[in-house]
Amino acid sequence: MIPIQLTLEGLYSYQERQTIDFTTLTDAGLFGIFGSVGSGKSSILEAITFALYGETERLNSRDKRAYNMMNLKSNKSFIAFDFMNFENKKFRATREFKRNSKNFEDVKAPLVTFYEWKDEKWIPLERSNTEEIIGLSYANFKRTIIIPQGQFKEFIELGATERTNMMKEIFGLQRFDLQNNVSTLNAKNRSELDHLEGQLKGFEEVNEEQILTQTEKLKAEKAQFNEAEINYKKINQHYQQFKNLKSDLEVVQQKKQDFKKLSERKPIIDNMEARTELFDTVFRIFNPIVSEKNKLQKEIAAQKKDKENQNHLLKEIENQFKTINEQLKILLPKFEALNESKIQENDLRLILQMLQFSEEIKLLKSRTKDGSEKVKEVEEKIKARQQKIKDLSEKSDLLKPQKLDSNLLVTVGNWFSENKKLKEVEQIQLKKIEELNLKISDILPELKLFEIDIETFNEDYKAKNDVLEIQKKELSEKRTHLEVQQKLAHFSNDLHDGESCPLCGALEHPNIVAFEDVELELHSILKQVENTENQQKEFQKQSTEIEKILYRKKTFEEQLKSEQETFNHVKIQLENHQQNFSWQEFKAENETEFIQKREQSFTLEKQLEDLRQSISSEQKNLEKEREHLDKYNKALEEFKLDEAQKGTQIRSNLSNLKVLNWTSFQEKPIKEVYEYLQELSKVNLETEKNYQQLIAKEKEISPKLAAQKSSVNHLEKRIIELEKEIFENEKALTESLSVQNFIHFNEVELILGQEINVSESRIEIQKFRIEFETLKNSIAELTLKLKYFSFYPQEFTIVETQFQTAEKELNLANESVVKTNSEIERLEKEFRKKETLLKELAKLQKRSDHLKVMFNLFKAAGFVQFVSSIYLRQLCDHANIRFHRMTRNQLSLQLNENNDFEIIDYLNEGKCRSVKTLSGGQAFQVSLSLALALAESVQSNAKATKNFFFIDEGFGTQDLESVNVVFETLTNLQKENRIVGIISHVEELKEKMPVSLNITKDEERGSLIEVMQ
């Protein structure tokens, strides 16, 4: 993530809207943000994290974050942050929140919008995920891009478990936490294995022998079935003939009984047929006439009732119309006089306005008099302040020639300061060189004790170690041989005829080999092996000590070379610096004289500054007095203009009066005239309103009255038409009765009252006729068919018994064949299934063994800790590159067996100690090295081509030399394509920065940002 631009307003101490252009800062590669405590340096970083993630380090959502972040003099906060992500895409994040105008402490939730720069314009994103855009979570962003104040040492102070969890989160090591996956697989495999073993318990008796036995049994049963089948077919033919004859006889008997019943029902069916035909004829002729008659009678009754209701409604409407006309006659005189009354009302309004203007004119004259006196008073104050400014300016002009040039003083002061620093550094380097020479001298006697050649030490050690290894190998081979002999001797002594050999299993042992006792020789060999191993350990220990001493010597020599180079460089700098002194007003060897002159100049500067402030203050006061004078003059003009306008309006109103006289009301109170106007206006309004309402009602009722009369006339005509239709209907009914030979209509009503379903009756009659004739013909045919056959029940019983016996035998034989065949099929199927299950069982058992190995490997997150330790060691190696440079190769960082950080102190024989023993400055150095290494690792995972790193941390724990080393380290990051920004109040860093932001806090305007180059 590379910052481009930040705009903020109304946030913490930032009251005015200000914009930071990061382009100039990031182009420099290294920049700083400087300012006094509380000026608002850290607020810049908080604005960035809040714009991106909606989170801040100081405040959380429970702390009324929006209210506490907003400037107390502002009613709105705004943040806009433009940046380039790891894909070189340009984005903008904005957050804006406002204060409730009715409740000061109520600040609305921020309005968040993300934009992407496309086609030369900002396109708002419908949904946005900061982690996807930047490639980092908020926690990782704090640890790798912007490190908030007070959390710089967080990583090194974490415990081993917390640090492992942090590495797991940052580098995604959870992908190596496979314990749960293995446990799930193991549980699933165990479940499948148990299920499979349970299934196999049901297959214990399934084998090939059973299948063969059942196959032989099937052959015998099939032969028995064939014999039973032949016998059954022979008996079945004879039995079916008897059975068919018996069946035909029973059918004839049953049909004769059914025919008798149908013959008894025939008269009833004939009667039903006659009644159905009569009903059908009467219904077709008379039902339409009767239905029409009923319909007409119902309609005429309804029309008569409706006519009665409509007549009643007509009378009501006529009464309403009459009442409205009477009310209009009463109101008409008042309405005709309404125009005259409205003219009087308008005159009263003009008179009321004239009375109000008269009162206001009296008040304006009084205020004009008071304002004129105030103008004179302010003019006197302006003259006095102008004279005071003139006196102060003359005094300042007298002091200016006596002051030295400020730029000259600063330049010369910087020369003396740099000269002093270079001399101090020269002395420090000399002292370091002497100390290192002394340390190297102290190491040489330690090496003499070992009597070694430093140049050939490694080759000599390797040769000696190889000799011991060969010796140890030969002794091991002898020991193995003797142990085999000892074991064989033990076996031979335990062999007895008739008992099996534990090696080959034989029961006879004709030639037993005799072995000598090798116990003493084996003990001697073991002793020699032990001595050889002890020699190796002692030699290894000695070699390690020598290597440590040589490493210390090499380290001190490298440090000596580095310090010597630094000394020479400082010496050249000092000589060049002293040659650059070119000011005639001062002497290079007399700094005291320069300091005295500078103090005198500072005193004059202070006096001039006090005079400037006094003049400025007086000028501000003068401007205020002039503003007051302008305001008072403007007010006087407004009073006079207002008075003239109101007088003109009174004369205009007087000319517009038509009925009333102004003199009659000139002395009356405004309240009395106002009440009279209100009463008259009310009466006029009511008169007009009532008249218009009555006219509207009259217009509304007139069409209703006409419509109602028309409706009543229509109903009367319809009733007459219906009476004619009823007469025609009765005439048609009389004619139909005559044609059908009915004397009275009651006879027709009796027939229609039967409610016969003609269709169903005809179907029932037809069905009976068909059934009757069919049964009659069937009986005749069967009687003719059985004329020459005889049936004997005793003979049929014997044949039936024989058939049942043969059928039973055939079924039993068939069941046996089917049962045995099914059993064979089942056994074969089960046998194949058993084979499949056994193969699957073998696979699962093998998989179970593999899963046990994997479970032991991944249990208790052991593998994650192992991978985490690899990442930590790599991180430690990367951090040591800068840490060595910062500490002049005096200290190194390492991980112990518990994954805790330790310090190797090369000034104390390379011994280890806790990181908690570091001084504040050293802790800062190791924390900075680790933070830079961690940022590199995480941002390389984020695939960024150019990386940005911001440190909000004071450098006050560092001395001058350490500040220089830290600055050199940060400068070198430019070569690694890294951009670094720091927040500090250390002046030494401020002077070294190529470009920086200076934050100042004004009491009136809040925090202000200035770019320093």
PDB file of C-alpha atoms in Angstrom, residues 266-276 765 769:
ATOM      1  CA  LYS A 266     -91.736 -57.259 -14.876  1.00  0.00           C
ATOM      2  CA  PRO A 267     -95.190 -55.717 -13.956  1.00  0.00           C
ATOM      3  CA  ILE A 268     -93.473 -53.052 -11.784  1.00  0.00           C
ATOM      4  CA  ILE A 269     -91.140 -52.088 -14.638  1.00  0.00           C
ATOM      5  CA  ASP A 270     -94.058 -51.841 -17.079  1.00  0.00           C
ATOM      6  CA  ASN A 271     -95.902 -49.459 -14.704  1.00  0.00           C
ATOM      7  CA  MET A 272     -92.727 -47.346 -14.259  1.00  0.00           C
ATOM      8  CA  GLU A 273     -92.383 -47.018 -18.029  1.00  0.00           C
ATOM      9  CA  ALA A 274     -95.988 -45.693 -18.427  1.00  0.00           C
ATOM     10  CA  ARG A 275     -95.595 -43.114 -15.597  1.00  0.00           C
ATOM     11  CA  THR A 276     -92.200 -41.921 -16.972  1.00  0.00           C
ATOM     12  CA  ILE A 765     -86.064 -49.919 -17.831  1.00  0.00           C
ATOM     13  CA  ARG A 769     -85.354 -55.556 -20.714  1.00  0.00           C
TER      14      ARG A 769
END
